[in-house]
């Protein structure tokens, strides 16, 4: 992946929605997509953060991005359909979707874990991914070799004590991506893959490891190449894969 060189017009005239786009990896990915020509839809729950990313993209001279303020803690499917309708009516056909938003929850054992926090983490990290993907599938299928990317984690393939709902949610993310990839092989040219970013300098990482030296970690910008690679339409044969961004 480190040898991959994106074409300058890689994503020209392509609309891509990135969740959790107000900070961290989501922000870095959104800016990278805009740099390579995409019309990026920034979905998040904090308007000020989304607007700041829009301004940064505009200042760089990239195609204008659009903020969509949305709380993924909603379990009402009609809310997700409304987002899909907004995209269908106002943008180029939707080419790509990046699921990056997520909650860490508590670093506690199952026996001590708050049921309310568990439910919230599973809603944002799993149920919302299903609901948003479900609402957007008809739009994504209209493009040849479109791409859906799920952001996973090391704890999504190996259970680790005291990672609670976050750990379980990433296992579910992996399962949803594999299921969807297998189904879409029969239905469309849509590609579905997961990315494990690894140890990245983000606010969530600092929350999980408060004593860790952040400068020992890679920046979010250093993992965006994998997100560009999987959004490249020339990689049409890559689906149902789990890729480590730092390998």
PDB file of C-alpha atoms in Angstrom:
ATOM      1  CA  UNK A   1       0.000   0.000   0.000  1.00  0.00           C
ATOM      2  CA  UNK A   2       2.863   2.374   0.745  1.00  0.00           C
ATOM      3  CA  UNK A   3       3.885   2.199  -2.930  1.00  0.00           C
ATOM      4  CA  UNK A   4       0.443   3.257  -4.149  1.00  0.00           C
ATOM      5  CA  UNK A   5       0.441   6.585  -6.017  1.00  0.00           C
ATOM      6  CA  UNK A   6      -3.047   8.075  -6.552  1.00  0.00           C
ATOM      7  CA  UNK A   7      -3.781   9.798  -9.850  1.00  0.00           C
ATOM      8  CA  UNK A   8      -4.313  13.543  -9.536  1.00  0.00           C
ATOM      9  CA  UNK A   9      -7.908  13.275 -10.772  1.00  0.00           C
ATOM     10  CA  UNK A  10      -8.596   9.989  -8.974  1.00  0.00           C
ATOM     11  CA  UNK A  11     -11.936  11.064  -7.531  1.00  0.00           C
ATOM     12  CA  UNK A  12     -13.005  13.845  -9.897  1.00  0.00           C
ATOM     13  CA  UNK A  13     -16.811  14.213 -10.165  1.00  0.00           C
ATOM     14  CA  UNK A  14     -17.348  11.572  -7.498  1.00  0.00           C
ATOM     15  CA  UNK A  15     -19.431  12.102  -4.400  1.00  0.00           C
ATOM     16  CA  UNK A  16     -18.226  10.428  -1.209  1.00  0.00           C
ATOM     17  CA  UNK A  17     -19.797  10.543   2.245  1.00  0.00           C
ATOM     18  CA  UNK A  18     -17.472  10.310   5.254  1.00  0.00           C
ATOM     19  CA  UNK A  19     -18.891   9.848   8.750  1.00  0.00           C
ATOM     20  CA  UNK A  20     -17.074  11.240  11.751  1.00  0.00           C
ATOM     21  CA  UNK A  21     -15.537  13.802   9.403  1.00  0.00           C
ATOM     22  CA  UNK A  22     -15.111  16.567  11.957  1.00  0.00           C
ATOM     23  CA  UNK A  23     -11.844  15.334  13.454  1.00  0.00           C
ATOM     24  CA  UNK A  24      -9.151  12.656  13.445  1.00  0.00           C
ATOM     25  CA  UNK A  25      -9.047  10.044  10.716  1.00  0.00           C
ATOM     26  CA  UNK A  26     -12.410  11.076   9.263  1.00  0.00           C
ATOM     27  CA  UNK A  27     -11.232  14.645   8.799  1.00  0.00           C
ATOM     28  CA  UNK A  28      -7.936  13.554   7.234  1.00  0.00           C
ATOM     29  CA  UNK A  29      -9.698  11.167   4.845  1.00  0.00           C
ATOM     30  CA  UNK A  30     -12.256  13.794   3.819  1.00  0.00           C
ATOM     31  CA  UNK A  31      -9.546  16.345   3.035  1.00  0.00           C
ATOM     32  CA  UNK A  32      -7.548  13.757   1.085  1.00  0.00           C
ATOM     33  CA  UNK A  33     -10.592  12.817  -0.989  1.00  0.00           C
ATOM     34  CA  UNK A  34     -11.275  16.484  -1.739  1.00  0.00           C
ATOM     35  CA  UNK A  35      -7.629  16.939  -2.752  1.00  0.00           C
ATOM     36  CA  UNK A  36      -8.068  14.266  -5.404  1.00  0.00           C
ATOM     37  CA  UNK A  37     -11.213  15.840  -6.785  1.00  0.00           C
ATOM     38  CA  UNK A  38     -14.121  14.375  -4.802  1.00  0.00           C
ATOM     39  CA  UNK A  39     -17.223  16.228  -3.772  1.00  0.00           C
ATOM     40  CA  UNK A  40     -17.158  15.214  -0.098  1.00  0.00           C
ATOM     41  CA  UNK A  41     -20.149  15.084   2.215  1.00  0.00           C
ATOM     42  CA  UNK A  42     -19.016  15.525   5.809  1.00  0.00           C
ATOM     43  CA  UNK A  43     -21.339  13.805   8.255  1.00  0.00           C
ATOM     44  CA  UNK A  44     -20.986  14.383  11.970  1.00  0.00           C
ATOM     45  CA  UNK A  45     -22.812  15.616  15.038  1.00  0.00           C
ATOM     46  CA  UNK A  46     -20.866  18.841  15.691  1.00  0.00           C
ATOM     47  CA  UNK A  47     -21.618  21.643  13.231  1.00  0.00           C
ATOM     48  CA  UNK A  48     -18.612  23.812  14.172  1.00  0.00           C
ATOM     49  CA  UNK A  49     -16.142  21.006  13.520  1.00  0.00           C
ATOM     50  CA  UNK A  50     -17.699  20.167  10.157  1.00  0.00           C
ATOM     51  CA  UNK A  51     -17.699  23.813   9.101  1.00  0.00           C
ATOM     52  CA  UNK A  52     -14.030  24.112  10.038  1.00  0.00           C
ATOM     53  CA  UNK A  53     -13.184  21.165   7.777  1.00  0.00           C
ATOM     54  CA  UNK A  54     -15.234  22.713   4.964  1.00  0.00           C
ATOM     55  CA  UNK A  55     -13.301  25.966   5.327  1.00  0.00           C
ATOM     56  CA  UNK A  56      -9.988  24.098   5.302  1.00  0.00           C
ATOM     57  CA  UNK A  57     -10.958  22.274   2.098  1.00  0.00           C
ATOM     58  CA  UNK A  58     -12.097  25.508   0.475  1.00  0.00           C
ATOM     59  CA  UNK A  59      -8.928  27.351   1.503  1.00  0.00           C
ATOM     60  CA  UNK A  60      -6.848  24.629  -0.156  1.00  0.00           C
ATOM     61  CA  UNK A  61      -8.687  25.182  -3.445  1.00  0.00           C
ATOM     62  CA  UNK A  62     -10.321  21.755  -3.498  1.00  0.00           C
ATOM     63  CA  UNK A  63     -13.940  21.088  -4.556  1.00  0.00           C
ATOM     64  CA  UNK A  64     -16.386  22.444  -1.991  1.00  0.00           C
ATOM     65  CA  UNK A  65     -17.446  20.039   0.728  1.00  0.00           C
ATOM     66  CA  UNK A  66     -20.905  19.894   2.277  1.00  0.00           C
ATOM     67  CA  UNK A  67     -21.554  19.438   6.016  1.00  0.00           C
ATOM     68  CA  UNK A  68     -24.438  17.257   7.177  1.00  0.00           C
ATOM     69  CA  UNK A  69     -25.107  17.495  10.892  1.00  0.00           C
ATOM     70  CA  UNK A  70     -26.472  14.150  12.006  1.00  0.00           C
ATOM     71  CA  UNK A  71     -26.497  12.197  15.260  1.00  0.00           C
ATOM     72  CA  UNK A  72     -25.787   8.526  14.629  1.00  0.00           C
ATOM     73  CA  UNK A  73     -27.265   7.751  18.017  1.00  0.00           C
ATOM     74  CA  UNK A  74     -30.649   7.930  16.278  1.00  0.00           C
ATOM     75  CA  UNK A  75     -32.200   4.522  15.649  1.00  0.00           C
ATOM     76  CA  UNK A  76     -35.027   5.920  13.487  1.00  0.00           C
ATOM     77  CA  UNK A  77     -34.584   4.585   9.962  1.00  0.00           C
ATOM     78  CA  UNK A  78     -36.586   7.490   8.511  1.00  0.00           C
ATOM     79  CA  UNK A  79     -33.782   9.848   9.611  1.00  0.00           C
ATOM     80  CA  UNK A  80     -31.269   7.890   7.542  1.00  0.00           C
ATOM     81  CA  UNK A  81     -33.599   7.768   4.545  1.00  0.00           C
ATOM     82  CA  UNK A  82     -33.853  11.569   4.767  1.00  0.00           C
ATOM     83  CA  UNK A  83     -30.057  11.820   4.470  1.00  0.00           C
ATOM     84  CA  UNK A  84     -30.139   9.522   1.442  1.00  0.00           C
ATOM     85  CA  UNK A  85     -32.878  11.617  -0.178  1.00  0.00           C
ATOM     86  CA  UNK A  86     -30.877  14.801   0.413  1.00  0.00           C
ATOM     87  CA  UNK A  87     -27.855  13.253  -1.290  1.00  0.00           C
ATOM     88  CA  UNK A  88     -29.862  11.909  -4.202  1.00  0.00           C
ATOM     89  CA  UNK A  89     -31.456  15.301  -4.864  1.00  0.00           C
ATOM     90  CA  UNK A  90     -28.387  17.511  -4.523  1.00  0.00           C
ATOM     91  CA  UNK A  91     -25.238  15.667  -5.591  1.00  0.00           C
ATOM     92  CA  UNK A  92     -23.614  13.544  -8.230  1.00  0.00           C
ATOM     93  CA  UNK A  93     -24.522   9.848  -7.894  1.00  0.00           C
ATOM     94  CA  UNK A  94     -23.035   8.616  -4.632  1.00  0.00           C
ATOM     95  CA  UNK A  95     -19.806   6.765  -5.366  1.00  0.00           C
ATOM     96  CA  UNK A  96     -18.404   6.015  -1.945  1.00  0.00           C
ATOM     97  CA  UNK A  97     -19.177   5.717   1.756  1.00  0.00           C
ATOM     98  CA  UNK A  98     -16.642   5.699   4.578  1.00  0.00           C
ATOM     99  CA  UNK A  99     -17.830   4.567   8.000  1.00  0.00           C
ATOM    100  CA  UNK A 100     -15.419   6.211  10.398  1.00  0.00           C
ATOM    101  CA  UNK A 101     -17.548   7.623  13.241  1.00  0.00           C
ATOM    102  CA  UNK A 102     -17.429   5.690  16.475  1.00  0.00           C
ATOM    103  CA  UNK A 103     -17.594   5.767  20.244  1.00  0.00           C
ATOM    104  CA  UNK A 104     -15.054   4.229  22.598  1.00  0.00           C
ATOM    105  CA  UNK A 105     -17.376   3.782  25.558  1.00  0.00           C
ATOM    106  CA  UNK A 106     -15.956   2.512  28.832  1.00  0.00           C
ATOM    107  CA  UNK A 107     -12.698   0.660  29.441  1.00  0.00           C
ATOM    108  CA  UNK A 108     -14.258  -1.755  31.962  1.00  0.00           C
ATOM    109  CA  UNK A 109     -14.962  -5.441  32.316  1.00  0.00           C
ATOM    110  CA  UNK A 110     -18.310  -6.831  31.150  1.00  0.00           C
ATOM    111  CA  UNK A 111     -19.375  -7.318  34.763  1.00  0.00           C
ATOM    112  CA  UNK A 112     -18.869  -3.606  35.498  1.00  0.00           C
ATOM    113  CA  UNK A 113     -20.006  -2.161  32.180  1.00  0.00           C
ATOM    114  CA  UNK A 114     -22.898   0.319  32.087  1.00  0.00           C
ATOM    115  CA  UNK A 115     -25.832  -1.120  30.085  1.00  0.00           C
ATOM    116  CA  UNK A 116     -26.709   2.399  28.910  1.00  0.00           C
ATOM    117  CA  UNK A 117     -23.189   3.070  27.589  1.00  0.00           C
ATOM    118  CA  UNK A 118     -23.117  -0.387  25.983  1.00  0.00           C
ATOM    119  CA  UNK A 119     -26.343   0.355  24.100  1.00  0.00           C
ATOM    120  CA  UNK A 120     -25.077   3.744  22.924  1.00  0.00           C
ATOM    121  CA  UNK A 121     -21.774   2.351  21.641  1.00  0.00           C
ATOM    122  CA  UNK A 122     -23.504  -0.461  19.789  1.00  0.00           C
ATOM    123  CA  UNK A 123     -25.995   1.997  18.286  1.00  0.00           C
ATOM    124  CA  UNK A 124     -23.347   4.361  16.919  1.00  0.00           C
ATOM    125  CA  UNK A 125     -20.708   1.779  16.006  1.00  0.00           C
ATOM    126  CA  UNK A 126     -22.954  -0.962  14.592  1.00  0.00           C
ATOM    127  CA  UNK A 127     -26.648  -0.189  14.204  1.00  0.00           C
ATOM    128  CA  UNK A 128     -26.045   3.216  12.616  1.00  0.00           C
ATOM    129  CA  UNK A 129     -23.637   1.659  10.128  1.00  0.00           C
ATOM    130  CA  UNK A 130     -26.323  -0.789   9.095  1.00  0.00           C
ATOM    131  CA  UNK A 131     -29.054   1.856   8.915  1.00  0.00           C
ATOM    132  CA  UNK A 132     -26.966   4.325   6.901  1.00  0.00           C
ATOM    133  CA  UNK A 133     -25.663   1.647   4.547  1.00  0.00           C
ATOM    134  CA  UNK A 134     -29.161   0.272   4.085  1.00  0.00           C
ATOM    135  CA  UNK A 135     -30.502   3.717   3.181  1.00  0.00           C
ATOM    136  CA  UNK A 136     -27.653   4.494   0.780  1.00  0.00           C
ATOM    137  CA  UNK A 137     -27.343   1.121  -0.983  1.00  0.00           C
ATOM    138  CA  UNK A 138     -29.697   2.004  -3.861  1.00  0.00           C
ATOM    139  CA  UNK A 139     -27.598   5.103  -4.577  1.00  0.00           C
ATOM    140  CA  UNK A 140     -24.249   3.333  -4.260  1.00  0.00           C
ATOM    141  CA  UNK A 141     -25.295   0.548  -6.621  1.00  0.00           C
ATOM    142  CA  UNK A 142     -25.844   3.063  -9.441  1.00  0.00           C
ATOM    143  CA  UNK A 143     -22.100   3.657  -9.785  1.00  0.00           C
ATOM    144  CA  UNK A 144     -19.749   1.148 -11.337  1.00  0.00           C
ATOM    145  CA  UNK A 145     -17.115  -0.067  -8.883  1.00  0.00           C
ATOM    146  CA  UNK A 146     -18.303   2.113  -6.011  1.00  0.00           C
ATOM    147  CA  UNK A 147     -16.765   1.556  -2.605  1.00  0.00           C
ATOM    148  CA  UNK A 148     -17.869   1.203   1.014  1.00  0.00           C
ATOM    149  CA  UNK A 149     -15.134   1.302   3.639  1.00  0.00           C
ATOM    150  CA  UNK A 150     -15.604   0.361   7.289  1.00  0.00           C
ATOM    151  CA  UNK A 151     -13.043   1.482   9.854  1.00  0.00           C
ATOM    152  CA  UNK A 152     -12.152  -1.429  12.120  1.00  0.00           C
ATOM    153  CA  UNK A 153      -9.594  -2.082  14.866  1.00  0.00           C
ATOM    154  CA  UNK A 154      -7.143  -4.626  16.208  1.00  0.00           C
ATOM    155  CA  UNK A 155      -9.731  -5.504  18.858  1.00  0.00           C
ATOM    156  CA  UNK A 156     -12.135  -6.433  16.061  1.00  0.00           C
ATOM    157  CA  UNK A 157     -10.255  -9.660  15.366  1.00  0.00           C
ATOM    158  CA  UNK A 158      -8.922 -10.537  18.802  1.00  0.00           C
ATOM    159  CA  UNK A 159     -10.968  -9.956  21.939  1.00  0.00           C
ATOM    160  CA  UNK A 160      -9.150  -7.991  24.615  1.00  0.00           C
ATOM    161  CA  UNK A 161     -10.092  -7.622  28.263  1.00  0.00           C
ATOM    162  CA  UNK A 162     -11.751  -4.385  29.356  1.00  0.00           C
ATOM    163  CA  UNK A 163     -12.514  -3.155  25.829  1.00  0.00           C
ATOM    164  CA  UNK A 164     -16.222  -3.797  26.325  1.00  0.00           C
ATOM    165  CA  UNK A 165     -18.738  -2.689  23.723  1.00  0.00           C
ATOM    166  CA  UNK A 166     -16.072  -1.155  21.491  1.00  0.00           C
ATOM    167  CA  UNK A 167     -14.432  -4.555  21.043  1.00  0.00           C
ATOM    168  CA  UNK A 168     -17.750  -6.273  20.326  1.00  0.00           C
ATOM    169  CA  UNK A 169     -18.798  -3.487  17.953  1.00  0.00           C
ATOM    170  CA  UNK A 170     -15.657  -3.919  15.855  1.00  0.00           C
ATOM    171  CA  UNK A 171     -16.244  -7.664  15.593  1.00  0.00           C
ATOM    172  CA  UNK A 172     -19.737  -6.776  14.369  1.00  0.00           C
ATOM    173  CA  UNK A 173     -18.275  -4.269  11.906  1.00  0.00           C
ATOM    174  CA  UNK A 174     -16.063  -6.959  10.438  1.00  0.00           C
ATOM    175  CA  UNK A 175     -19.045  -9.313  10.163  1.00  0.00           C
ATOM    176  CA  UNK A 176     -21.281  -6.715   8.523  1.00  0.00           C
ATOM    177  CA  UNK A 177     -18.594  -5.880   5.970  1.00  0.00           C
ATOM    178  CA  UNK A 178     -17.995  -9.547   5.092  1.00  0.00           C
ATOM    179  CA  UNK A 179     -21.715 -10.229   4.833  1.00  0.00           C
ATOM    180  CA  UNK A 180     -22.334  -7.206   2.639  1.00  0.00           C
ATOM    181  CA  UNK A 181     -19.340  -7.940   0.401  1.00  0.00           C
ATOM    182  CA  UNK A 182     -20.561 -11.482  -0.241  1.00  0.00           C
ATOM    183  CA  UNK A 183     -24.098 -10.305  -0.998  1.00  0.00           C
ATOM    184  CA  UNK A 184     -23.054  -7.492  -3.341  1.00  0.00           C
ATOM    185  CA  UNK A 185     -20.991  -9.846  -5.499  1.00  0.00           C
ATOM    186  CA  UNK A 186     -24.324 -11.180  -6.744  1.00  0.00           C
ATOM    187  CA  UNK A 187     -26.080  -7.825  -6.968  1.00  0.00           C
ATOM    188  CA  UNK A 188     -23.685  -5.089  -8.066  1.00  0.00           C
ATOM    189  CA  UNK A 189     -20.084  -4.037  -8.624  1.00  0.00           C
ATOM    190  CA  UNK A 190     -20.001  -2.339  -5.221  1.00  0.00           C
ATOM    191  CA  UNK A 191     -16.861  -3.101  -3.227  1.00  0.00           C
ATOM    192  CA  UNK A 192     -16.901  -3.456   0.568  1.00  0.00           C
ATOM    193  CA  UNK A 193     -13.768  -3.605   2.706  1.00  0.00           C
ATOM    194  CA  UNK A 194     -12.508  -2.806   6.195  1.00  0.00           C
ATOM    195  CA  UNK A 195      -9.434  -0.860   7.207  1.00  0.00           C
ATOM    196  CA  UNK A 196      -7.584  -1.269  10.480  1.00  0.00           C
ATOM    197  CA  UNK A 197      -5.841   2.097  10.944  1.00  0.00           C
ATOM    198  CA  UNK A 198      -3.617   0.809  13.745  1.00  0.00           C
ATOM    199  CA  UNK A 199      -2.125   3.097  16.384  1.00  0.00           C
ATOM    200  CA  UNK A 200      -3.067   6.623  15.290  1.00  0.00           C
ATOM    201  CA  UNK A 201      -2.817   9.956  17.108  1.00  0.00           C
ATOM    202  CA  UNK A 202      -6.508  10.745  17.681  1.00  0.00           C
ATOM    203  CA  UNK A 203      -8.674  11.951  20.552  1.00  0.00           C
ATOM    204  CA  UNK A 204     -10.192   8.476  20.909  1.00  0.00           C
ATOM    205  CA  UNK A 205      -6.742   6.919  21.189  1.00  0.00           C
ATOM    206  CA  UNK A 206      -5.816   9.451  23.883  1.00  0.00           C
ATOM    207  CA  UNK A 207      -9.025   8.586  25.735  1.00  0.00           C
ATOM    208  CA  UNK A 208      -8.192   4.884  25.585  1.00  0.00           C
ATOM    209  CA  UNK A 209      -4.515   5.314  26.506  1.00  0.00           C
ATOM    210  CA  UNK A 210      -4.198   8.519  28.572  1.00  0.00           C
ATOM    211  CA  UNK A 211      -0.610   7.746  29.623  1.00  0.00           C
ATOM    212  CA  UNK A 212       0.655   7.074  26.107  1.00  0.00           C
ATOM    213  CA  UNK A 213       3.040   9.489  24.387  1.00  0.00           C
ATOM    214  CA  UNK A 214       0.991  10.752  21.409  1.00  0.00           C
ATOM    215  CA  UNK A 215       4.143  11.537  19.454  1.00  0.00           C
ATOM    216  CA  UNK A 216       4.924   7.813  19.370  1.00  0.00           C
ATOM    217  CA  UNK A 217       1.909   7.356  17.084  1.00  0.00           C
ATOM    218  CA  UNK A 218       1.398   8.084  13.412  1.00  0.00           C
ATOM    219  CA  UNK A 219      -0.770  11.045  12.437  1.00  0.00           C
ATOM    220  CA  UNK A 220      -4.177  10.571  10.790  1.00  0.00           C
ATOM    221  CA  UNK A 221      -2.707  11.889   7.535  1.00  0.00           C
ATOM    222  CA  UNK A 222      -0.282   8.969   7.472  1.00  0.00           C
ATOM    223  CA  UNK A 223      -3.046   6.369   7.082  1.00  0.00           C
ATOM    224  CA  UNK A 224      -5.182   8.041   4.395  1.00  0.00           C
ATOM    225  CA  UNK A 225      -3.351   6.332   1.531  1.00  0.00           C
ATOM    226  CA  UNK A 226      -5.197   3.076   2.251  1.00  0.00           C
ATOM    227  CA  UNK A 227      -8.528   4.910   2.153  1.00  0.00           C
ATOM    228  CA  UNK A 228      -7.567   6.370  -1.233  1.00  0.00           C
ATOM    229  CA  UNK A 229      -6.476   2.971  -2.496  1.00  0.00           C
ATOM    230  CA  UNK A 230      -9.791   1.320  -1.654  1.00  0.00           C
ATOM    231  CA  UNK A 231     -11.756   4.210  -3.196  1.00  0.00           C
ATOM    232  CA  UNK A 232      -9.845   3.819  -6.483  1.00  0.00           C
ATOM    233  CA  UNK A 233     -12.190   2.361  -9.115  1.00  0.00           C
ATOM    234  CA  UNK A 234      -9.284   0.591 -10.799  1.00  0.00           C
ATOM    235  CA  UNK A 235      -9.131  -1.767  -7.810  1.00  0.00           C
ATOM    236  CA  UNK A 236     -12.433  -3.377  -8.757  1.00  0.00           C
ATOM    237  CA  UNK A 237     -11.340  -6.872  -7.724  1.00  0.00           C
ATOM    238  CA  UNK A 238     -10.722  -5.932  -4.117  1.00  0.00           C
ATOM    239  CA  UNK A 239     -13.739  -6.641  -1.929  1.00  0.00           C
ATOM    240  CA  UNK A 240     -14.376  -8.494   1.311  1.00  0.00           C
ATOM    241  CA  UNK A 241     -10.863  -7.687   2.495  1.00  0.00           C
ATOM    242  CA  UNK A 242      -9.432  -6.439   5.770  1.00  0.00           C
ATOM    243  CA  UNK A 243      -6.408  -4.202   5.238  1.00  0.00           C
ATOM    244  CA  UNK A 244      -3.993  -2.865   7.819  1.00  0.00           C
ATOM    245  CA  UNK A 245      -3.198   0.758   6.991  1.00  0.00           C
ATOM    246  CA  UNK A 246       0.274   0.713   8.524  1.00  0.00           C
ATOM    247  CA  UNK A 247       1.582  -2.383   6.719  1.00  0.00           C
TER     248      UNK A 247
END
